[in-house]
JSON list of C-alpha atoms in Angstrom, two decimals:
[
{"chain": "A", "resi": 1, "resn": "UNK", "atom": "CA", "xyz": [-106.57, 68.82, 63.68]},
{"chain": "A", "resi": 2, "resn": "UNK", "atom": "CA", "xyz": [-107.10, 64.80, 64.13]},
{"chain": "A", "resi": 3, "resn": "UNK", "atom": "CA", "xyz": [-106.57, 62.36, 66.50]},
{"chain": "A", "resi": 4, "resn": "UNK", "atom": "CA", "xyz": [-104.61, 59.11, 65.79]},
{"chain": "A", "resi": 5, "resn": "UNK", "atom": "CA", "xyz": [-105.45, 55.58, 67.32]},
{"chain": "A", "resi": 6, "resn": "UNK", "atom": "CA", "xyz": [-102.53, 53.68, 68.78]},
{"chain": "A", "resi": 7, "resn": "UNK", "atom": "CA", "xyz": [-103.60, 49.83, 69.70]},
{"chain": "A", "resi": 8, "resn": "UNK", "atom": "CA", "xyz": [-103.09, 46.04, 69.26]},
{"chain": "A", "resi": 9, "resn": "UNK", "atom": "CA", "xyz": [-104.55, 44.33, 66.45]},
{"chain": "A", "resi": 10, "resn": "UNK", "atom": "CA", "xyz": [-106.91, 41.64, 67.64]},
{"chain": "A", "resi": 11, "resn": "UNK", "atom": "CA", "xyz": [-109.71, 39.47, 65.96]},
{"chain": "A", "resi": 12, "resn": "UNK", "atom": "CA", "xyz": [-111.99, 40.47, 63.07]},
{"chain": "A", "resi": 13, "resn": "UNK", "atom": "CA", "xyz": [-110.58, 44.31, 63.15]},
{"chain": "A", "resi": 14, "resn": "UNK", "atom": "CA", "xyz": [-112.53, 46.21, 60.60]},
{"chain": "A", "resi": 15, "resn": "UNK", "atom": "CA", "xyz": [-110.63, 46.92, 57.25]},
{"chain": "A", "resi": 16, "resn": "UNK", "atom": "CA", "xyz": [-110.79, 49.50, 54.69]},
{"chain": "A", "resi": 17, "resn": "UNK", "atom": "CA", "xyz": [-113.28, 47.44, 52.59]},
{"chain": "A", "resi": 18, "resn": "UNK", "atom": "CA", "xyz": [-115.73, 46.82, 55.51]},
{"chain": "A", "resi": 19, "resn": "UNK", "atom": "CA", "xyz": [-116.27, 50.68, 56.01]},
{"chain": "A", "resi": 20, "resn": "UNK", "atom": "CA", "xyz": [-119.63, 52.06, 55.42]},
{"chain": "A", "resi": 21, "resn": "UNK", "atom": "CA", "xyz": [-120.60, 55.92, 55.37]},
{"chain": "A", "resi": 22, "resn": "UNK", "atom": "CA", "xyz": [-122.05, 55.63, 59.03]},
{"chain": "A", "resi": 23, "resn": "UNK", "atom": "CA", "xyz": [-119.70, 53.27, 61.50]},
{"chain": "A", "resi": 24, "resn": "UNK", "atom": "CA", "xyz": [-121.87, 53.71, 64.10]},
{"chain": "A", "resi": 25, "resn": "UNK", "atom": "CA", "xyz": [-124.82, 51.59, 62.46]},
{"chain": "A", "resi": 26, "resn": "UNK", "atom": "CA", "xyz": [-122.36, 48.84, 61.59]},
{"chain": "A", "resi": 27, "resn": "UNK", "atom": "CA", "xyz": [-122.64, 45.43, 63.52]},
{"chain": "A", "resi": 28, "resn": "UNK", "atom": "CA", "xyz": [-119.96, 43.39, 61.77]},
{"chain": "A", "resi": 29, "resn": "UNK", "atom": "CA", "xyz": [-117.08, 42.67, 62.26]},
{"chain": "A", "resi": 30, "resn": "UNK", "atom": "CA", "xyz": [-116.80, 42.48, 65.95]},
{"chain": "A", "resi": 31, "resn": "UNK", "atom": "CA", "xyz": [-113.84, 44.70, 66.23]},
{"chain": "A", "resi": 32, "resn": "UNK", "atom": "CA", "xyz": [-115.85, 47.83, 64.82]},
{"chain": "A", "resi": 33, "resn": "UNK", "atom": "CA", "xyz": [-117.07, 48.31, 68.39]},
{"chain": "A", "resi": 34, "resn": "UNK", "atom": "CA", "xyz": [-113.31, 49.54, 68.96]},
{"chain": "A", "resi": 35, "resn": "UNK", "atom": "CA", "xyz": [-113.56, 51.98, 66.20]},
{"chain": "A", "resi": 36, "resn": "UNK", "atom": "CA", "xyz": [-116.70, 53.20, 67.28]},
{"chain": "A", "resi": 37, "resn": "UNK", "atom": "CA", "xyz": [-115.61, 53.98, 70.74]},
{"chain": "A", "resi": 38, "resn": "UNK", "atom": "CA", "xyz": [-112.28, 55.53, 69.42]},
{"chain": "A", "resi": 39, "resn": "UNK", "atom": "CA", "xyz": [-114.39, 57.98, 67.12]},
{"chain": "A", "resi": 40, "resn": "UNK", "atom": "CA", "xyz": [-116.78, 58.81, 69.91]},
{"chain": "A", "resi": 41, "resn": "UNK", "atom": "CA", "xyz": [-113.69, 59.41, 72.44]},
{"chain": "A", "resi": 42, "resn": "UNK", "atom": "CA", "xyz": [-112.06, 61.92, 69.58]},
{"chain": "A", "resi": 43, "resn": "UNK", "atom": "CA", "xyz": [-115.21, 63.55, 69.25]},
{"chain": "A", "resi": 44, "resn": "UNK", "atom": "CA", "xyz": [-115.78, 64.14, 72.77]},
{"chain": "A", "resi": 45, "resn": "UNK", "atom": "CA", "xyz": [-112.20, 65.63, 73.08]},
{"chain": "A", "resi": 46, "resn": "UNK", "atom": "CA", "xyz": [-113.07, 68.10, 70.49]},
{"chain": "A", "resi": 47, "resn": "UNK", "atom": "CA", "xyz": [-111.88, 66.34, 67.18]},
{"chain": "A", "resi": 48, "resn": "UNK", "atom": "CA", "xyz": [-113.85, 66.01, 63.88]},
{"chain": "A", "resi": 49, "resn": "UNK", "atom": "CA", "xyz": [-111.32, 63.78, 61.97]},
{"chain": "A", "resi": 50, "resn": "UNK", "atom": "CA", "xyz": [-109.94, 60.60, 63.25]},
{"chain": "A", "resi": 51, "resn": "UNK", "atom": "CA", "xyz": [-107.55, 57.89, 61.88]},
{"chain": "A", "resi": 52, "resn": "UNK", "atom": "CA", "xyz": [-107.19, 54.35, 62.24]},
{"chain": "A", "resi": 53, "resn": "UNK", "atom": "CA", "xyz": [-104.61, 52.07, 60.65]},
{"chain": "A", "resi": 54, "resn": "UNK", "atom": "CA", "xyz": [-107.25, 49.12, 60.31]},
{"chain": "A", "resi": 55, "resn": "UNK", "atom": "CA", "xyz": [-109.59, 50.90, 58.12]},
{"chain": "A", "resi": 56, "resn": "UNK", "atom": "CA", "xyz": [-107.68, 53.73, 56.80]},
{"chain": "A", "resi": 57, "resn": "UNK", "atom": "CA", "xyz": [-105.42, 51.96, 54.38]},
{"chain": "A", "resi": 58, "resn": "UNK", "atom": "CA", "xyz": [-106.10, 50.20, 51.47]},
{"chain": "A", "resi": 59, "resn": "UNK", "atom": "CA", "xyz": [-103.86, 47.30, 51.99]},
{"chain": "A", "resi": 60, "resn": "UNK", "atom": "CA", "xyz": [-104.85, 45.62, 48.67]},
{"chain": "A", "resi": 61, "resn": "UNK", "atom": "CA", "xyz": [-103.17, 48.85, 46.83]},
{"chain": "A", "resi": 62, "resn": "UNK", "atom": "CA", "xyz": [-99.67, 48.30, 47.11]},
{"chain": "A", "resi": 63, "resn": "UNK", "atom": "CA", "xyz": [-99.07, 51.81, 46.06]},
{"chain": "A", "resi": 64, "resn": "UNK", "atom": "CA", "xyz": [-101.49, 52.98, 48.98]},
{"chain": "A", "resi": 65, "resn": "UNK", "atom": "CA", "xyz": [-99.89, 50.63, 51.71]},
{"chain": "A", "resi": 66, "resn": "UNK", "atom": "CA", "xyz": [-96.22, 51.74, 50.95]},
{"chain": "A", "resi": 67, "resn": "UNK", "atom": "CA", "xyz": [-97.08, 55.38, 50.80]},
{"chain": "A", "resi": 68, "resn": "UNK", "atom": "CA", "xyz": [-98.88, 55.13, 54.22]},
{"chain": "A", "resi": 69, "resn": "UNK", "atom": "CA", "xyz": [-96.15, 53.14, 55.93]},
{"chain": "A", "resi": 70, "resn": "UNK", "atom": "CA", "xyz": [-93.60, 55.53, 54.82]},
{"chain": "A", "resi": 71, "resn": "UNK", "atom": "CA", "xyz": [-96.11, 58.37, 56.06]},
{"chain": "A", "resi": 72, "resn": "UNK", "atom": "CA", "xyz": [-97.05, 56.72, 59.43]},
{"chain": "A", "resi": 73, "resn": "UNK", "atom": "CA", "xyz": [-94.57, 58.40, 61.66]},
{"chain": "A", "resi": 74, "resn": "UNK", "atom": "CA", "xyz": [-95.12, 62.06, 60.44]},
{"chain": "A", "resi": 75, "resn": "UNK", "atom": "CA", "xyz": [-98.94, 61.34, 60.58]},
{"chain": "A", "resi": 76, "resn": "UNK", "atom": "CA", "xyz": [-98.56, 60.52, 64.20]},
{"chain": "A", "resi": 77, "resn": "UNK", "atom": "CA", "xyz": [-96.31, 63.36, 64.90]},
{"chain": "A", "resi": 78, "resn": "UNK", "atom": "CA", "xyz": [-98.61, 65.94, 63.22]},
{"chain": "A", "resi": 79, "resn": "UNK", "atom": "CA", "xyz": [-101.76, 64.67, 65.02]},
{"chain": "A", "resi": 80, "resn": "UNK", "atom": "CA", "xyz": [-103.12, 66.97, 67.67]},
{"chain": "A", "resi": 81, "resn": "UNK", "atom": "CA", "xyz": [-103.42, 63.87, 69.85]},
{"chain": "A", "resi": 82, "resn": "UNK", "atom": "CA", "xyz": [-102.78, 60.00, 69.93]},
{"chain": "A", "resi": 83, "resn": "UNK", "atom": "CA", "xyz": [-105.06, 57.81, 71.55]},
{"chain": "A", "resi": 84, "resn": "UNK", "atom": "CA", "xyz": [-103.88, 54.56, 73.15]},
{"chain": "A", "resi": 85, "resn": "UNK", "atom": "CA", "xyz": [-106.43, 52.13, 73.68]},
{"chain": "A", "resi": 86, "resn": "UNK", "atom": "CA", "xyz": [-105.29, 49.51, 75.92]},
{"chain": "A", "resi": 87, "resn": "UNK", "atom": "CA", "xyz": [-107.65, 46.42, 75.71]},
{"chain": "A", "resi": 88, "resn": "UNK", "atom": "CA", "xyz": [-105.85, 44.37, 78.35]},
{"chain": "A", "resi": 89, "resn": "UNK", "atom": "CA", "xyz": [-105.60, 47.03, 81.12]},
{"chain": "A", "resi": 90, "resn": "UNK", "atom": "CA", "xyz": [-108.71, 47.01, 83.24]},
{"chain": "A", "resi": 91, "resn": "UNK", "atom": "CA", "xyz": [-107.32, 49.01, 86.24]},
{"chain": "A", "resi": 92, "resn": "UNK", "atom": "CA", "xyz": [-105.31, 52.19, 86.81]},
{"chain": "A", "resi": 93, "resn": "UNK", "atom": "CA", "xyz": [-102.45, 50.60, 88.55]},
{"chain": "A", "resi": 94, "resn": "UNK", "atom": "CA", "xyz": [-98.94, 51.03, 87.86]},
{"chain": "A", "resi": 95, "resn": "UNK", "atom": "CA", "xyz": [-98.34, 47.27, 87.30]},
{"chain": "A", "resi": 96, "resn": "UNK", "atom": "CA", "xyz": [-101.34, 46.96, 84.76]},
{"chain": "A", "resi": 97, "resn": "UNK", "atom": "CA", "xyz": [-99.91, 49.72, 82.54]},
{"chain": "A", "resi": 98, "resn": "UNK", "atom": "CA", "xyz": [-96.32, 48.07, 82.59]},
{"chain": "A", "resi": 99, "resn": "UNK", "atom": "CA", "xyz": [-97.89, 44.65, 81.69]},
{"chain": "A", "resi": 100, "resn": "UNK", "atom": "CA", "xyz": [-99.83, 45.52, 79.00]},
{"chain": "A", "resi": 101, "resn": "UNK", "atom": "CA", "xyz": [-98.84, 43.80, 75.52]},
{"chain": "A", "resi": 102, "resn": "UNK", "atom": "CA", "xyz": [-99.03, 47.14, 73.86]},
{"chain": "A", "resi": 103, "resn": "UNK", "atom": "CA", "xyz": [-95.45, 47.34, 74.88]},
{"chain": "A", "resi": 104, "resn": "UNK", "atom": "CA", "xyz": [-94.42, 44.39, 72.92]},
{"chain": "A", "resi": 105, "resn": "UNK", "atom": "CA", "xyz": [-95.45, 45.16, 69.57]},
{"chain": "A", "resi": 106, "resn": "UNK", "atom": "CA", "xyz": [-93.31, 46.75, 66.98]},
{"chain": "A", "resi": 107, "resn": "UNK", "atom": "CA", "xyz": [-95.38, 49.47, 65.70]},
{"chain": "A", "resi": 108, "resn": "UNK", "atom": "CA", "xyz": [-96.48, 50.63, 68.88]},
{"chain": "A", "resi": 109, "resn": "UNK", "atom": "CA", "xyz": [-92.64, 52.16, 69.35]},
{"chain": "A", "resi": 110, "resn": "UNK", "atom": "CA", "xyz": [-93.01, 54.92, 67.02]},
{"chain": "A", "resi": 111, "resn": "UNK", "atom": "CA", "xyz": [-96.37, 55.36, 68.15]},
{"chain": "A", "resi": 112, "resn": "UNK", "atom": "CA", "xyz": [-95.49, 56.11, 71.65]},
{"chain": "A", "resi": 113, "resn": "UNK", "atom": "CA", "xyz": [-92.15, 58.30, 70.32]},
{"chain": "A", "resi": 114, "resn": "UNK", "atom": "CA", "xyz": [-93.91, 60.53, 67.32]},
{"chain": "A", "resi": 115, "resn": "UNK", "atom": "CA", "xyz": [-96.88, 61.92, 68.98]},
{"chain": "A", "resi": 116, "resn": "UNK", "atom": "CA", "xyz": [-96.48, 65.26, 70.72]},
{"chain": "A", "resi": 117, "resn": "UNK", "atom": "CA", "xyz": [-99.40, 64.52, 73.07]},
{"chain": "A", "resi": 118, "resn": "UNK", "atom": "CA", "xyz": [-100.77, 60.64, 74.17]},
{"chain": "A", "resi": 119, "resn": "UNK", "atom": "CA", "xyz": [-103.67, 59.82, 76.28]},
{"chain": "A", "resi": 120, "resn": "UNK", "atom": "CA", "xyz": [-103.69, 56.15, 77.53]},
{"chain": "A", "resi": 121, "resn": "UNK", "atom": "CA", "xyz": [-107.31, 54.68, 77.79]},
{"chain": "A", "resi": 122, "resn": "UNK", "atom": "CA", "xyz": [-108.22, 51.36, 79.81]},
{"chain": "A", "resi": 123, "resn": "UNK", "atom": "CA", "xyz": [-110.43, 48.44, 78.30]},
{"chain": "A", "resi": 124, "resn": "UNK", "atom": "CA", "xyz": [-113.72, 50.27, 79.12]},
{"chain": "A", "resi": 125, "resn": "UNK", "atom": "CA", "xyz": [-112.66, 53.03, 77.31]},
{"chain": "A", "resi": 126, "resn": "UNK", "atom": "CA", "xyz": [-112.10, 55.57, 80.23]},
{"chain": "A", "resi": 127, "resn": "UNK", "atom": "CA", "xyz": [-108.79, 57.39, 80.67]},
{"chain": "A", "resi": 128, "resn": "UNK", "atom": "CA", "xyz": [-106.01, 55.77, 82.64]},
{"chain": "A", "resi": 129, "resn": "UNK", "atom": "CA", "xyz": [-105.58, 59.09, 84.61]},
{"chain": "A", "resi": 130, "resn": "UNK", "atom": "CA", "xyz": [-108.42, 60.93, 85.36]},
{"chain": "A", "resi": 131, "resn": "UNK", "atom": "CA", "xyz": [-108.20, 64.71, 85.61]},
{"chain": "A", "resi": 132, "resn": "UNK", "atom": "CA", "xyz": [-107.57, 67.59, 83.50]},
{"chain": "A", "resi": 133, "resn": "UNK", "atom": "CA", "xyz": [-104.01, 66.74, 82.51]},
{"chain": "A", "resi": 134, "resn": "UNK", "atom": "CA", "xyz": [-104.07, 66.68, 78.56]},
{"chain": "A", "resi": 135, "resn": "UNK", "atom": "CA", "xyz": [-100.67, 64.74, 77.92]},
{"chain": "A", "resi": 136, "resn": "UNK", "atom": "CA", "xyz": [-100.16, 61.79, 79.84]},
{"chain": "A", "resi": 137, "resn": "UNK", "atom": "CA", "xyz": [-96.83, 61.68, 78.70]},
{"chain": "A", "resi": 138, "resn": "UNK", "atom": "CA", "xyz": [-95.90, 64.47, 80.90]},
{"chain": "A", "resi": 139, "resn": "UNK", "atom": "CA", "xyz": [-97.25, 62.81, 84.04]},
{"chain": "A", "resi": 140, "resn": "UNK", "atom": "CA", "xyz": [-94.03, 61.69, 86.18]},
{"chain": "A", "resi": 141, "resn": "UNK", "atom": "CA", "xyz": [-95.53, 58.70, 87.25]},
{"chain": "A", "resi": 142, "resn": "UNK", "atom": "CA", "xyz": [-96.63, 57.65, 83.88]},
{"chain": "A", "resi": 143, "resn": "UNK", "atom": "CA", "xyz": [-93.06, 58.59, 82.64]},
{"chain": "A", "resi": 144, "resn": "UNK", "atom": "CA", "xyz": [-91.66, 56.10, 85.25]},
{"chain": "A", "resi": 145, "resn": "UNK", "atom": "CA", "xyz": [-93.87, 53.51, 83.86]},
{"chain": "A", "resi": 146, "resn": "UNK", "atom": "CA", "xyz": [-93.12, 53.93, 80.06]},
{"chain": "A", "resi": 147, "resn": "UNK", "atom": "CA", "xyz": [-89.33, 54.19, 80.77]},
{"chain": "A", "resi": 148, "resn": "UNK", "atom": "CA", "xyz": [-89.53, 50.65, 82.81]},
{"chain": "A", "resi": 149, "resn": "UNK", "atom": "CA", "xyz": [-91.51, 49.07, 80.19]},
{"chain": "A", "resi": 150, "resn": "UNK", "atom": "CA", "xyz": [-89.64, 50.31, 77.05]},
{"chain": "A", "resi": 151, "resn": "UNK", "atom": "CA", "xyz": [-86.32, 50.65, 77.82]},
{"chain": "A", "resi": 152, "resn": "UNK", "atom": "CA", "xyz": [-86.50, 54.12, 76.27]},
{"chain": "A", "resi": 153, "resn": "UNK", "atom": "CA", "xyz": [-84.88, 57.31, 78.50]},
{"chain": "A", "resi": 154, "resn": "UNK", "atom": "CA", "xyz": [-87.82, 59.81, 79.13]},
{"chain": "A", "resi": 155, "resn": "UNK", "atom": "CA", "xyz": [-85.97, 62.38, 77.47]},
{"chain": "A", "resi": 156, "resn": "UNK", "atom": "CA", "xyz": [-86.83, 60.78, 74.33]},
{"chain": "A", "resi": 157, "resn": "UNK", "atom": "CA", "xyz": [-90.39, 59.90, 75.16]},
{"chain": "A", "resi": 158, "resn": "UNK", "atom": "CA", "xyz": [-90.82, 63.40, 75.90]},
{"chain": "A", "resi": 159, "resn": "UNK", "atom": "CA", "xyz": [-88.90, 64.98, 72.89]},
{"chain": "A", "resi": 160, "resn": "UNK", "atom": "CA", "xyz": [-87.97, 62.45, 70.37]},
{"chain": "A", "resi": 161, "resn": "UNK", "atom": "CA", "xyz": [-86.32, 63.28, 66.79]},
{"chain": "A", "resi": 162, "resn": "UNK", "atom": "CA", "xyz": [-85.74, 60.46, 64.35]},
{"chain": "A", "resi": 163, "resn": "UNK", "atom": "CA", "xyz": [-82.42, 59.99, 62.87]},
{"chain": "A", "resi": 164, "resn": "UNK", "atom": "CA", "xyz": [-79.35, 57.48, 63.08]},
{"chain": "A", "resi": 165, "resn": "UNK", "atom": "CA", "xyz": [-77.66, 59.05, 66.15]},
{"chain": "A", "resi": 166, "resn": "UNK", "atom": "CA", "xyz": [-77.89, 56.70, 69.14]},
{"chain": "A", "resi": 167, "resn": "UNK", "atom": "CA", "xyz": [-78.29, 53.79, 66.79]},
{"chain": "A", "resi": 168, "resn": "UNK", "atom": "CA", "xyz": [-77.56, 51.00, 69.01]},
{"chain": "A", "resi": 169, "resn": "UNK", "atom": "CA", "xyz": [-80.20, 52.30, 71.50]},
{"chain": "A", "resi": 170, "resn": "UNK", "atom": "CA", "xyz": [-82.82, 52.81, 69.04]},
{"chain": "A", "resi": 171, "resn": "UNK", "atom": "CA", "xyz": [-82.11, 49.35, 67.90]},
{"chain": "A", "resi": 172, "resn": "UNK", "atom": "CA", "xyz": [-82.08, 47.93, 71.71]},
{"chain": "A", "resi": 173, "resn": "UNK", "atom": "CA", "xyz": [-85.70, 49.45, 72.13]},
{"chain": "A", "resi": 174, "resn": "UNK", "atom": "CA", "xyz": [-87.28, 47.50, 69.51]},
{"chain": "A", "resi": 175, "resn": "UNK", "atom": "CA", "xyz": [-85.21, 44.21, 70.14]},
{"chain": "A", "resi": 176, "resn": "UNK", "atom": "CA", "xyz": [-87.93, 42.08, 71.88]},
{"chain": "A", "resi": 177, "resn": "UNK", "atom": "CA", "xyz": [-90.72, 43.66, 69.85]},
{"chain": "A", "resi": 178, "resn": "UNK", "atom": "CA", "xyz": [-92.82, 41.42, 67.64]},
{"chain": "A", "resi": 179, "resn": "UNK", "atom": "CA", "xyz": [-94.79, 41.96, 64.66]},
{"chain": "A", "resi": 180, "resn": "UNK", "atom": "CA", "xyz": [-97.31, 39.91, 62.61]},
{"chain": "A", "resi": 181, "resn": "UNK", "atom": "CA", "xyz": [-95.24, 39.94, 59.40]},
{"chain": "A", "resi": 182, "resn": "UNK", "atom": "CA", "xyz": [-91.60, 39.24, 59.71]},
{"chain": "A", "resi": 183, "resn": "UNK", "atom": "CA", "xyz": [-90.82, 42.49, 57.22]},
{"chain": "A", "resi": 184, "resn": "UNK", "atom": "CA", "xyz": [-92.67, 44.83, 59.75]},
{"chain": "A", "resi": 185, "resn": "UNK", "atom": "CA", "xyz": [-89.71, 44.56, 61.91]},
{"chain": "A", "resi": 186, "resn": "UNK", "atom": "CA", "xyz": [-87.72, 46.73, 59.61]},
{"chain": "A", "resi": 187, "resn": "UNK", "atom": "CA", "xyz": [-90.68, 48.86, 58.29]},
{"chain": "A", "resi": 188, "resn": "UNK", "atom": "CA", "xyz": [-91.95, 49.98, 61.52]},
{"chain": "A", "resi": 189, "resn": "UNK", "atom": "CA", "xyz": [-88.28, 51.16, 62.46]},
{"chain": "A", "resi": 190, "resn": "UNK", "atom": "CA", "xyz": [-87.84, 53.54, 59.40]},
{"chain": "A", "resi": 191, "resn": "UNK", "atom": "CA", "xyz": [-89.86, 56.27, 61.02]},
{"chain": "A", "resi": 192, "resn": "UNK", "atom": "CA", "xyz": [-87.52, 56.07, 63.88]},
{"chain": "A", "resi": 193, "resn": "UNK", "atom": "CA", "xyz": [-84.65, 56.26, 61.88]},
{"chain": "A", "resi": 194, "resn": "UNK", "atom": "CA", "xyz": [-85.48, 58.74, 59.33]},
{"chain": "A", "resi": 195, "resn": "UNK", "atom": "CA", "xyz": [-84.75, 55.97, 56.69]},
{"chain": "A", "resi": 196, "resn": "UNK", "atom": "CA", "xyz": [-86.82, 55.10, 53.67]},
{"chain": "A", "resi": 197, "resn": "UNK", "atom": "CA", "xyz": [-86.58, 51.44, 51.94]},
{"chain": "A", "resi": 198, "resn": "UNK", "atom": "CA", "xyz": [-88.70, 50.02, 49.31]},
{"chain": "A", "resi": 199, "resn": "UNK", "atom": "CA", "xyz": [-91.82, 48.25, 51.01]},
{"chain": "A", "resi": 200, "resn": "UNK", "atom": "CA", "xyz": [-91.57, 44.72, 49.63]},
{"chain": "A", "resi": 201, "resn": "UNK", "atom": "CA", "xyz": [-93.69, 42.02, 51.55]},
{"chain": "A", "resi": 202, "resn": "UNK", "atom": "CA", "xyz": [-92.35, 38.57, 50.99]},
{"chain": "A", "resi": 203, "resn": "UNK", "atom": "CA", "xyz": [-88.83, 39.54, 51.49]},
{"chain": "A", "resi": 204, "resn": "UNK", "atom": "CA", "xyz": [-88.74, 38.25, 54.93]},
{"chain": "A", "resi": 205, "resn": "UNK", "atom": "CA", "xyz": [-85.45, 39.06, 57.03]},
{"chain": "A", "resi": 206, "resn": "UNK", "atom": "CA", "xyz": [-83.87, 40.97, 53.76]},
{"chain": "A", "resi": 207, "resn": "UNK", "atom": "CA", "xyz": [-86.18, 44.08, 54.86]},
{"chain": "A", "resi": 208, "resn": "UNK", "atom": "CA", "xyz": [-84.19, 44.21, 57.90]},
{"chain": "A", "resi": 209, "resn": "UNK", "atom": "CA", "xyz": [-80.85, 43.74, 56.40]},
{"chain": "A", "resi": 210, "resn": "UNK", "atom": "CA", "xyz": [-81.80, 46.63, 54.04]},
{"chain": "A", "resi": 211, "resn": "UNK", "atom": "CA", "xyz": [-82.56, 48.63, 57.00]},
{"chain": "A", "resi": 212, "resn": "UNK", "atom": "CA", "xyz": [-79.38, 47.79, 58.88]},
{"chain": "A", "resi": 213, "resn": "UNK", "atom": "CA", "xyz": [-77.36, 48.80, 55.67]},
{"chain": "A", "resi": 214, "resn": "UNK", "atom": "CA", "xyz": [-78.72, 52.02, 55.37]},
{"chain": "A", "resi": 215, "resn": "UNK", "atom": "CA", "xyz": [-78.20, 52.66, 58.92]},
{"chain": "A", "resi": 216, "resn": "UNK", "atom": "CA", "xyz": [-74.53, 51.52, 58.68]},
{"chain": "A", "resi": 217, "resn": "UNK", "atom": "CA", "xyz": [-74.06, 53.78, 55.79]},
{"chain": "A", "resi": 218, "resn": "UNK", "atom": "CA", "xyz": [-75.39, 56.80, 57.79]},
{"chain": "A", "resi": 219, "resn": "UNK", "atom": "CA", "xyz": [-74.07, 56.28, 61.15]},
{"chain": "A", "resi": 220, "resn": "UNK", "atom": "CA", "xyz": [-70.13, 55.36, 62.11]},
{"chain": "A", "resi": 221, "resn": "UNK", "atom": "CA", "xyz": [-70.93, 53.87, 65.41]},
{"chain": "A", "resi": 222, "resn": "UNK", "atom": "CA", "xyz": [-73.01, 50.78, 64.56]},
{"chain": "A", "resi": 223, "resn": "UNK", "atom": "CA", "xyz": [-72.05, 47.59, 62.97]},
{"chain": "A", "resi": 224, "resn": "UNK", "atom": "CA", "xyz": [-74.15, 44.51, 61.55]},
{"chain": "A", "resi": 225, "resn": "UNK", "atom": "CA", "xyz": [-73.73, 42.97, 64.81]},
{"chain": "A", "resi": 226, "resn": "UNK", "atom": "CA", "xyz": [-75.60, 45.18, 67.10]},
{"chain": "A", "resi": 227, "resn": "UNK", "atom": "CA", "xyz": [-79.09, 43.66, 66.47]}
]
């Protein structure tokens, strides 16, 4: 069993080449503190293995990068828990969670839907909800916030299956989300639609066009103009 990290990329995140055998002795880069806190949290929850996208993917290897992007949804789905770190949430108020920039990022949509168990953590690495509840997605008050912040019906938040059914709704979920690279708008949705397209950074908007063509080919209720 393993824990996955979901978060927003910020300044000086540790990458694959930075990681040493003992991450707890590392001082640089600045973002190593987030990784250390994630690993400590996973260990405290009883897990010996933890995965973070910042440093577990060798982005200089095109083969490793493409395989990782294609596998990401299943990795989150098969995790024992996904720990969501909200660096901009300092309190446990509903409005603080609702306003988090985590809800504006492209990749975090599948990081919410794919895992079976999710726990939200505040900026100081304390749980957003204190107590014995293991899965924060099972709490009605949290579900209300998640529905409001994402536009995703709670039935999908609780039990999501990838595919092209309800294609228009799935596209709307991602409509206002942002990615650092234009191509990632498409690549971050591959797991949502259970569609694989070649990963070709540099193609810009063509990536999303290719994804839409695949959706259109498999679904009879969507057109290229729905986006």
